[in-house]
XYZ file of C-alpha atoms in Angstrom:
652
model
C 9.002 98.172 34.810
C 9.956 101.847 35.625
C 10.638 104.090 32.575
C 13.550 104.820 32.521
C 15.308 107.813 33.669
C 16.180 110.711 30.941
C 19.582 111.686 33.114
C 21.468 113.855 30.121
C 19.548 117.578 30.884
C 19.570 118.269 27.192
C 17.724 114.952 26.169
C 15.625 115.702 30.257
C 14.512 119.731 28.602
C 13.863 116.969 25.350
C 11.689 114.805 26.329
C 9.934 115.993 30.018
C 10.501 120.196 28.715
C 11.207 122.737 31.646
C 8.548 122.653 34.233
C 7.125 124.634 37.571
C 4.483 123.810 39.919
C 2.339 125.547 42.469
C 1.336 123.977 44.876
C -2.045 123.239 45.166
C -2.172 122.967 49.422
C -0.258 126.841 50.100
C 1.494 127.121 53.239
C -0.251 130.133 54.047
C 0.191 129.736 57.935
C 3.804 128.349 58.229
C 6.387 128.194 57.028
C 7.463 124.869 54.667
C 10.061 122.196 56.580
C 13.181 121.516 55.435
C 11.606 117.880 54.476
C 7.991 120.335 52.543
C 11.077 121.766 50.725
C 13.318 119.378 49.770
C 9.743 117.891 47.806
C 8.945 121.155 47.086
C 12.099 121.749 44.671
C 12.047 117.742 43.489
C 8.206 117.763 42.366
C 9.875 121.159 40.692
C 12.042 119.533 39.198
C 15.244 121.580 40.040
C 17.071 118.222 40.416
C 19.992 120.301 42.106
C 18.226 122.202 44.327
C 16.784 119.657 45.863
C 19.697 117.180 46.277
C 20.851 120.346 48.770
C 17.791 120.366 50.532
C 17.637 116.315 50.500
C 20.947 115.665 52.048
C 20.434 118.387 55.027
C 16.440 116.028 55.470
C 17.978 112.436 55.152
C 20.901 113.329 57.130
C 20.394 111.824 60.269
C 20.158 107.829 61.629
C 17.347 106.432 60.287
C 16.205 108.072 56.970
C 13.235 107.773 55.676
C 13.853 105.573 52.410
C 11.370 107.693 49.941
C 13.533 110.734 50.833
C 16.970 108.326 50.213
C 15.314 107.595 46.368
C 14.991 110.907 45.924
C 17.753 112.252 47.319
C 20.022 109.042 44.373
C 17.238 110.566 41.638
C 17.769 114.192 41.526
C 21.982 112.575 41.984
C 21.329 111.187 39.058
C 19.351 113.623 37.118
C 22.164 116.673 37.301
C 24.687 113.822 36.086
C 25.918 112.688 39.824
C 26.511 109.004 39.233
C 29.425 108.831 41.782
C 27.482 110.030 44.566
C 23.554 108.487 43.364
C 25.880 104.635 43.385
C 26.254 105.184 46.728
C 23.142 106.703 47.761
C 21.573 103.978 45.462
C 23.846 100.857 47.299
C 22.228 102.003 50.867
C 18.355 102.115 48.860
C 18.263 98.521 47.349
C 19.443 97.209 50.414
C 15.889 98.211 52.339
C 12.986 96.900 51.695
C 11.001 98.844 51.320
C 13.446 100.754 48.192
C 10.712 100.737 45.127
C 11.603 99.169 41.445
C 12.814 102.240 39.723
C 15.454 101.989 42.422
C 16.809 98.638 41.658
C 16.696 99.692 37.931
C 18.626 102.918 38.565
C 21.419 101.242 40.537
C 22.283 98.864 37.639
C 22.119 101.972 35.473
C 24.103 103.961 37.378
C 26.844 101.627 37.879
C 26.963 100.920 33.430
C 26.638 104.831 33.703
C 30.028 104.947 35.085
C 31.584 101.810 32.919
C 30.669 98.763 35.950
C 29.834 96.728 32.987
C 30.238 93.595 35.564
C 28.079 94.887 38.325
C 26.157 96.559 36.348
C 25.793 93.258 35.400
C 24.562 91.344 38.331
C 22.555 94.434 38.944
C 20.252 93.483 35.862
C 20.229 90.401 36.812
C 18.802 90.807 40.119
C 16.222 93.284 38.931
C 14.929 90.253 36.119
C 14.879 87.964 39.234
C 12.869 89.914 41.380
C 10.496 91.921 38.452
C 9.922 89.665 35.609
C 12.322 89.218 32.402
C 11.697 92.062 29.567
C 12.658 93.256 26.518
C 14.395 96.204 28.468
C 15.719 94.441 30.528
C 18.062 91.700 28.037
C 19.034 94.647 26.094
C 20.727 96.390 29.417
C 21.996 93.373 29.962
C 23.117 92.389 26.111
C 24.804 96.148 26.619
C 26.803 95.584 29.265
C 28.473 92.091 27.417
C 28.512 94.379 24.022
C 30.963 97.517 25.766
C 33.080 94.985 27.299
C 33.719 93.792 23.858
C 33.737 97.399 22.108
C 36.292 98.570 24.459
C 38.773 95.484 24.162
C 38.052 95.529 20.298
C 37.793 99.641 19.225
C 37.914 101.171 16.821
C 40.489 104.151 15.120
C 39.121 106.602 16.018
C 41.737 109.365 17.701
C 39.887 111.764 20.238
C 40.589 114.701 21.461
C 39.101 117.517 23.626
C 38.885 120.816 22.833
C 40.385 121.777 25.887
C 40.080 125.482 24.657
C 36.538 126.390 23.963
C 35.299 123.386 26.787
C 34.436 124.903 30.519
C 33.758 123.233 34.297
C 30.048 123.526 33.002
C 28.397 122.723 29.710
C 29.526 123.170 25.778
C 27.643 120.603 22.689
C 26.076 120.457 20.089
C 28.955 121.383 17.362
C 28.691 122.574 14.174
C 30.939 123.733 11.332
C 29.823 127.085 9.476
C 32.527 128.755 6.777
C 33.837 131.271 9.475
C 34.157 128.504 12.590
C 31.702 126.719 14.681
C 28.569 127.193 16.801
C 27.767 125.135 19.351
C 25.218 125.636 22.664
C 26.875 126.233 25.932
C 26.683 127.217 29.646
C 27.653 131.092 30.274
C 30.236 131.658 32.322
C 29.098 134.666 34.779
C 28.046 135.101 38.019
C 25.460 137.399 36.847
C 23.576 134.562 34.758
C 20.014 133.054 35.492
C 20.375 130.174 36.149
C 18.011 127.138 35.825
C 17.421 124.904 39.227
C 17.200 122.026 37.352
C 20.318 121.718 36.276
C 21.815 124.559 38.420
C 23.832 125.876 36.479
C 23.007 129.271 33.882
C 20.460 128.697 30.562
C 21.825 127.280 27.161
C 23.121 130.419 25.052
C 24.951 130.070 21.671
C 28.094 130.578 21.387
C 30.821 130.563 18.712
C 34.542 129.253 18.229
C 37.097 129.576 15.416
C 37.940 126.174 13.800
C 42.226 126.129 12.950
C 43.488 124.743 9.850
C 44.085 121.275 11.811
C 40.484 121.310 13.089
C 40.858 121.882 17.152
C 38.647 124.924 18.567
C 39.904 128.636 20.032
C 38.527 132.077 21.135
C 35.136 131.171 22.427
C 32.520 134.594 22.299
C 28.213 134.187 22.914
C 26.587 135.363 19.845
C 25.220 139.070 20.284
C 22.791 138.607 18.046
C 18.599 138.725 18.863
C 18.613 134.171 18.153
C 20.304 134.656 21.067
C 18.144 136.883 23.419
C 15.125 134.651 25.600
C 14.815 133.826 28.853
C 15.053 129.965 29.377
C 17.146 128.227 27.446
C 18.760 128.037 23.387
C 20.607 125.495 21.646
C 21.664 123.155 19.843
C 21.617 125.303 15.832
C 21.305 124.586 12.725
C 21.764 126.387 9.104
C 21.657 126.416 5.600
C 25.023 125.689 3.476
C 24.803 129.861 3.011
C 24.111 130.529 6.040
C 21.470 132.485 5.882
C 18.943 130.246 8.068
C 19.056 129.033 10.702
C 16.843 126.578 12.961
C 17.126 127.084 16.593
C 15.993 124.739 19.292
C 14.358 126.926 22.561
C 12.864 126.197 25.672
C 9.211 128.611 25.049
C 9.056 131.293 27.159
C 5.673 132.669 26.649
C 2.519 131.773 28.834
C 0.475 129.246 26.312
C 1.459 125.696 28.619
C 0.617 122.654 28.701
C -1.183 122.483 31.950
C -2.381 119.832 34.031
C -2.773 118.725 37.468
C -0.650 115.251 39.303
C 0.216 114.391 43.304
C -1.468 117.359 43.892
C -0.340 120.243 42.366
C -1.249 122.083 39.466
C 1.784 121.973 36.816
C 3.276 124.272 33.670
C 5.867 122.492 31.335
C 7.370 124.825 28.980
C 7.720 122.444 26.206
C 11.148 123.041 23.491
C 9.893 124.916 20.219
C 11.973 125.057 16.835
C 12.147 128.417 15.708
C 13.954 129.555 12.208
C 15.535 132.421 11.641
C 16.125 134.704 7.867
C 18.295 136.812 7.644
C 17.760 139.874 6.764
C 20.290 142.442 5.564
C 22.024 142.415 8.746
C 19.065 141.400 10.799
C 17.671 138.070 11.802
C 13.735 137.966 11.700
C 11.580 134.907 13.670
C 9.267 132.968 12.535
C 8.117 129.479 13.529
C 8.372 126.692 12.648
C 5.089 125.036 11.176
C 4.965 122.539 13.286
C 5.418 124.030 17.021
C 2.376 122.397 19.404
C 3.911 123.453 22.830
C 0.449 123.179 24.696
C 1.154 119.343 23.813
C 4.645 118.059 22.885
C 8.363 118.995 22.551
C 10.453 119.595 18.783
C 13.395 120.416 18.641
C 17.152 119.529 17.844
C 17.634 120.442 13.806
C 19.385 119.113 11.587
C 19.023 119.931 7.471
C 19.934 116.982 4.745
C 22.772 117.326 2.299
C 20.192 118.555 -0.453
C 19.297 120.075 1.972
C 15.483 119.267 0.998
C 15.033 116.983 4.131
C 14.189 118.429 7.709
C 14.872 115.883 10.467
C 13.793 117.009 13.573
C 13.611 114.971 17.668
C 10.088 115.056 18.774
C 7.612 113.381 21.955
C 4.651 114.116 19.228
C 1.809 111.664 19.345
C 2.390 109.042 16.636
C 6.217 108.007 17.785
C 7.364 104.424 18.974
C 8.256 105.850 22.628
C 9.558 108.370 24.524
C 11.179 110.640 22.388
C 11.590 109.753 17.970
C 12.930 111.581 15.361
C 10.883 112.454 12.181
C 11.305 114.697 8.602
C 9.692 116.615 7.053
C 10.014 117.764 2.708
C 10.343 120.576 1.082
C 7.535 121.754 -0.847
C 7.270 123.247 -4.133
C 7.094 127.342 -2.233
C 9.519 126.400 0.405
C 7.524 125.175 3.456
C 7.846 122.531 5.421
C 5.524 119.215 4.888
C 3.549 117.177 8.099
C 5.808 115.544 9.497
C 6.816 112.070 9.772
C 8.121 109.703 11.592
C 11.984 107.953 10.866
C 10.677 104.590 11.463
C 11.017 101.995 13.688
C 14.811 100.713 12.184
C 15.332 104.135 13.951
C 12.727 104.486 16.794
C 12.079 102.704 20.025
C 10.556 102.889 23.204
C 13.219 104.764 24.659
C 14.882 108.543 22.771
C 16.313 109.162 19.166
C 18.230 112.755 19.280
C 20.509 114.829 17.995
C 20.868 113.778 14.509
C 23.032 114.899 11.684
C 23.445 114.396 8.025
C 26.124 113.305 6.304
C 26.407 112.151 2.705
C 23.511 109.091 2.985
C 24.335 108.925 6.438
C 22.559 109.726 8.938
C 23.772 110.103 12.466
C 21.614 109.870 15.676
C 22.326 109.137 19.739
C 19.934 107.021 21.555
C 18.592 105.425 24.651
C 16.493 102.542 23.209
C 19.302 100.978 20.793
C 21.361 98.114 22.629
C 24.488 100.785 23.717
C 27.487 101.349 26.354
C 24.599 103.609 29.119
C 23.574 106.299 28.564
C 23.057 107.860 25.192
C 25.460 106.345 22.139
C 26.043 107.335 19.035
C 24.360 105.268 16.209
C 25.030 105.506 12.154
C 22.333 104.250 9.572
C 22.204 104.334 6.154
C 18.611 106.262 4.229
C 16.974 108.563 4.041
C 13.726 110.048 5.214
C 11.841 107.360 6.659
C 13.982 104.093 4.316
C 16.771 102.830 6.799
C 19.076 100.461 7.216
C 19.614 98.846 10.871
C 21.563 101.494 12.792
C 25.048 101.227 13.452
C 26.718 100.785 16.784
C 29.796 103.596 16.249
C 31.850 101.125 19.272
C 34.352 102.642 21.965
C 35.858 106.027 22.217
C 33.321 107.252 20.073
C 30.933 106.090 22.984
C 31.628 105.534 26.486
C 29.488 104.566 29.682
C 28.296 107.855 29.488
C 26.085 110.065 26.952
C 28.053 110.474 23.692
C 25.645 112.784 21.779
C 25.907 115.199 18.401
C 28.082 113.750 16.639
C 28.922 115.154 13.232
C 31.133 114.585 10.075
C 33.069 117.697 8.926
C 34.806 115.685 6.807
C 35.693 112.827 5.146
C 38.477 111.334 2.512
C 39.990 108.644 1.096
C 41.790 108.136 4.175
C 40.230 109.354 6.877
C 37.066 111.613 8.302
C 37.514 114.053 11.167
C 34.524 116.021 13.261
C 33.136 116.607 16.631
C 31.070 115.472 19.380
C 29.563 115.902 22.969
C 30.098 113.618 26.092
C 29.621 113.965 28.994
C 32.627 111.233 29.478
C 34.273 111.029 32.749
C 38.225 112.705 32.157
C 36.402 115.569 30.455
C 36.626 119.724 31.254
C 33.162 119.674 32.497
C 29.835 118.420 32.140
C 29.322 118.137 28.830
C 32.919 118.759 26.694
C 32.867 118.834 23.359
C 35.297 116.635 21.352
C 36.900 116.090 18.018
C 37.354 113.012 16.070
C 39.859 111.418 13.756
C 38.970 108.021 11.732
C 41.885 106.378 10.018
C 40.657 104.831 7.749
C 42.193 100.953 7.460
C 44.292 100.381 4.607
C 42.794 99.128 1.457
C 44.100 97.289 -1.791
C 44.044 97.883 -5.611
C 45.714 94.693 -6.877
C 45.809 94.730 -11.036
C 46.471 90.685 -12.215
C 46.903 90.143 -16.189
C 47.785 88.499 -18.879
C 49.335 88.433 -21.806
C 48.087 86.069 -24.677
C 49.088 85.606 -28.509
C 45.985 87.103 -29.895
C 46.263 84.476 -33.141
C 46.512 81.247 -31.067
C 45.083 82.220 -27.692
C 48.732 81.132 -25.992
C 49.775 82.843 -22.953
C 52.719 85.299 -23.817
C 55.656 84.693 -21.495
C 58.310 87.152 -19.953
C 56.271 89.478 -22.246
C 56.995 94.109 -21.218
C 54.654 95.060 -19.548
C 54.407 99.532 -17.784
C 51.814 101.199 -16.454
C 51.676 105.209 -16.449
C 48.771 107.175 -15.323
C 45.727 109.070 -17.530
C 48.824 111.956 -18.395
C 50.963 108.942 -19.902
C 53.422 108.987 -17.148
C 55.663 106.098 -16.088
C 54.701 104.859 -13.334
C 55.843 101.058 -13.335
C 57.334 97.939 -15.447
C 57.558 94.529 -15.220
C 57.030 91.640 -17.498
C 54.433 88.474 -16.866
C 55.809 85.579 -15.564
C 56.345 82.271 -17.224
C 53.113 81.343 -17.500
C 51.810 84.836 -19.413
C 50.914 86.265 -15.705
C 51.184 89.853 -14.063
C 50.061 92.233 -11.430
C 50.826 95.871 -9.697
C 49.745 96.801 -6.846
C 47.823 100.608 -7.843
C 46.102 103.691 -5.946
C 42.445 104.114 -5.912
C 40.919 106.409 -7.152
C 43.768 106.764 -10.307
C 43.385 105.706 -13.862
C 46.108 103.785 -15.293
C 47.377 102.251 -18.710
C 48.448 99.143 -19.052
C 50.620 98.571 -22.162
C 52.284 95.457 -22.927
C 54.651 94.368 -25.664
C 57.479 91.840 -26.776
C 59.791 91.109 -30.339
C 58.119 90.110 -33.116
C 54.061 91.334 -31.341
C 52.258 94.308 -31.901
C 52.133 95.881 -28.385
C 48.452 95.916 -27.427
C 47.085 98.025 -24.607
C 43.791 98.486 -21.914
C 42.568 101.871 -19.862
C 41.489 101.242 -16.071
C 39.382 103.321 -14.650
C 39.634 104.274 -10.679
C 38.085 102.541 -7.558
C 36.935 102.983 -4.769
C 36.325 99.693 -2.933
C 34.905 99.071 0.261
C 37.650 96.340 0.442
C 40.053 94.639 -0.575
C 39.821 94.540 -4.524
C 41.833 92.278 -7.775
C 41.331 93.815 -11.061
C 41.891 91.568 -13.682
C 42.573 92.262 -17.496
C 44.234 90.883 -20.209
C 46.279 91.582 -23.194
C 46.089 90.331 -26.281
C 49.133 90.716 -28.542
C 48.696 90.969 -32.659
C 51.800 88.547 -33.916
C 54.397 90.673 -36.942
C 56.519 88.192 -37.210
C 55.153 86.610 -40.285
C 55.690 87.832 -43.997
C 51.994 88.169 -45.117
C 50.441 88.063 -41.302
C 47.231 90.544 -42.147
C 45.240 92.182 -38.832
C 42.998 95.083 -39.120
C 43.631 97.688 -36.593
C 40.534 97.324 -33.882
C 38.493 100.635 -32.916
C 40.433 103.108 -35.621
C 38.361 104.755 -37.371
C 37.303 107.988 -39.416
C 34.340 110.210 -39.497
C 32.355 109.992 -42.346
C 33.832 112.446 -45.409
C 36.902 112.525 -43.683
C 40.404 111.385 -43.553
C 42.215 113.473 -40.262
C 42.887 111.201 -37.482
C 40.677 111.074 -34.306
C 42.088 110.985 -30.764
C 40.631 107.385 -30.287
C 42.469 106.174 -33.853
C 45.753 108.341 -32.208
C 45.976 105.652 -29.203
C 45.435 102.461 -31.493
C 48.414 104.181 -33.659
C 50.369 104.525 -30.979
C 50.657 101.018 -30.164
C 51.259 100.282 -33.912
C 54.635 103.457 -32.731
C 55.771 101.144 -30.361
C 55.874 98.079 -31.879
C 57.370 99.386 -34.871
C 61.465 100.463 -32.662
C 60.632 97.544 -30.691
C 61.430 95.804 -33.947
C 63.389 97.296 -36.486
C 63.242 95.360 -38.974
C 59.662 95.265 -38.974
C 58.452 96.540 -42.685
C 54.656 96.516 -42.818
C 51.669 98.238 -45.518
C 49.099 100.168 -44.114
C 45.609 99.773 -46.342
C 42.756 102.282 -45.581
C 39.119 101.027 -46.449
C 36.074 103.689 -46.417
C 31.659 102.993 -46.188
C 29.795 102.436 -49.980
C 28.922 105.895 -49.132
C 29.670 108.184 -51.956
C 31.160 106.736 -55.649
C 33.543 104.474 -56.237
C 36.034 107.045 -57.271
C 35.423 109.157 -54.662
C 36.337 106.532 -51.945
C 39.397 105.382 -53.520
C 40.843 108.919 -52.968
C 39.312 109.235 -49.199
C 40.695 105.717 -48.849
C 44.196 107.300 -50.260
C 44.241 110.132 -48.322
C 43.870 108.565 -45.513
C 45.908 105.583 -44.840
C 48.292 108.714 -46.506
C 47.660 109.869 -42.497
C 48.312 107.208 -40.927
C 51.747 107.232 -42.170
C 52.429 110.175 -42.084
C 51.067 110.133 -38.054
C 53.232 106.967 -37.737
C 56.670 108.989 -39.630
C 55.941 112.245 -37.293
C 56.603 109.983 -34.367
C 59.816 109.075 -35.413
C 59.200 106.191 -37.646
C 61.339 105.726 -41.346
C 58.519 106.404 -43.927
C 60.435 103.305 -46.059
C 59.425 100.799 -43.443
C 55.930 102.283 -43.787
C 53.897 101.808 -47.369
C 50.253 103.809 -47.486
C 47.613 101.895 -49.521
C 43.790 103.067 -50.257
C 41.305 100.351 -51.343
C 38.210 102.744 -51.228
C 35.000 100.564 -50.984
C 36.315 97.322 -52.489
C 36.670 95.844 -49.349
C 33.717 96.112 -47.195
C 33.481 93.437 -44.129
C 29.784 93.724 -43.578
C 26.874 93.956 -46.431
C 27.039 97.505 -46.607
C 27.846 97.647 -50.454
C 26.010 100.812 -52.805
C 21.805 100.910 -51.964
C 21.294 99.053 -49.028
C 20.116 101.469 -46.463
C 22.331 100.836 -43.344
C 23.207 102.072 -39.616
C 26.001 104.414 -39.163
C 27.767 101.809 -36.794
C 28.041 100.190 -38.848
C 29.531 102.099 -41.946
C 31.667 103.163 -39.347
C 33.080 99.262 -39.353
C 33.749 99.172 -42.930
C 35.699 102.649 -42.234
C 38.761 100.901 -41.457
C 42.777 100.643 -41.328
C 44.886 97.112 -41.724
C 47.697 96.064 -41.312
C 49.489 94.308 -43.332
C 53.366 92.599 -42.801
C 56.004 93.082 -45.596
C 59.449 92.046 -44.102
C 60.391 90.744 -40.298
């Protein structure tokens, strides 16, 4: 099968470089004919000029098939899809039509969103030239495109009309002061590319407004924006002190060879690095440029800036243009290029990488897509990525969609920019902003209230929900089976407290969660009965530091539960007994436990509970709960278990 054409000019520059041809057979004795002139322009890849020339050549009753194919091909390269379709429709009816024309006809139908017609054309190619992987992928793409368009994502796409023109704008990156991007200058004086028929690309800046819209475009006046050929796209580090600029190599050390009776020069792309020094930019070469053999461009930095991704057709790839990466070395230099792997790269082209957190975004012609370049997302880093996901419609379209960059992300949405030459735009390539409203994810807190002593459910128990500042959010009551539930917010911590007459309140802290799907959190609140004289229990998790009697913050939370219980049970009277570990003398520990018991009682009284309802009692080390008596070596955690406070019901 013939190779799929790189109709995207900016990608074509990366895949093919900037070509110039010098005919081996000059026209010394006479001016070239109209046909010879058209052929020369086509071989030089000056497709915009070639299309004009071939229109004059084929303007006759029985035009030559090869000439019509070159005209159609030129229109395809410069994204004039409707004109290309018109000619290919005539060509494929001709018995001398080439294999490439049958493929291009199907492709140009797909690029215009004519998926049913494209599927028929691909099937016709398949019948004529055999079943191949590329054909199967293309046919699947036509079916997938229809599905994606019937089931669009929640992305809202907006054309940034204040910076887009009738020419090309693409490859946006955000900066602290706005944005940078590549664009064709709208100037009559600008030097023009024979390939596109438009001015060579330059780097522009624009203002990014609070709502994400863009305005006030200006060509950058800096030294990095000076080159006779294409410049862009561009990327910068977080401090905006280092720039990585893609440009067409402007020098004479080019790739040279002979083909079709001509000598060829291939001006490949290179990656230039510019470092800020005071008010100037100092230029340096990317260590792995090799303009005599291949192109390098489309740089992107990982979030930690220790990995540099880029696109290249250097040897060792999977085919076409691949995404590669370099790792930053200890001395700050970039290590040798490594291919990003077969999960990302295909026998097609993978270009325009960008990174947000641990997600790599890129565009591809080799994965199943809607047509042209499609935008994909893959989780991972360096050479270890999960299977890429096509972002579907409306991020992607039948045409070329690329330069996808996420600027911000929160729980409710993410937003950023992409570039596309889709129908309905202002110019050839336009910059679009996008916003994606994330699906509403519910978090439910479900719980049970139980009698701590018997384990049985406690019905009709009051349950309150507070935020981490103590502010009451909601109250509820468990049902006849002891069950309750609350709808809670994502990424928010809560305290759940249950209380019931005749029981000591219980509470549990619920940390904030950020789930990826609807989530239910389960809790159990065990309430200690206090409605029987002589009932004894330990206030769990009330501990004291060694040789101290002050109330720690973690102990205050537990004592607050007891305060709630005393308020809700006004006839309840209790003894608070304090216990120490075995370290220290017996008499000292007795005095220390008295101070600790009194400290706990004083804390409760400070919360408004009458002192006559509380008795403080210190038992020292006379009631140890483990083996850690005098002279026994124990861990600190074991000693802390003995430093505790117990409650005994004296009256109810």
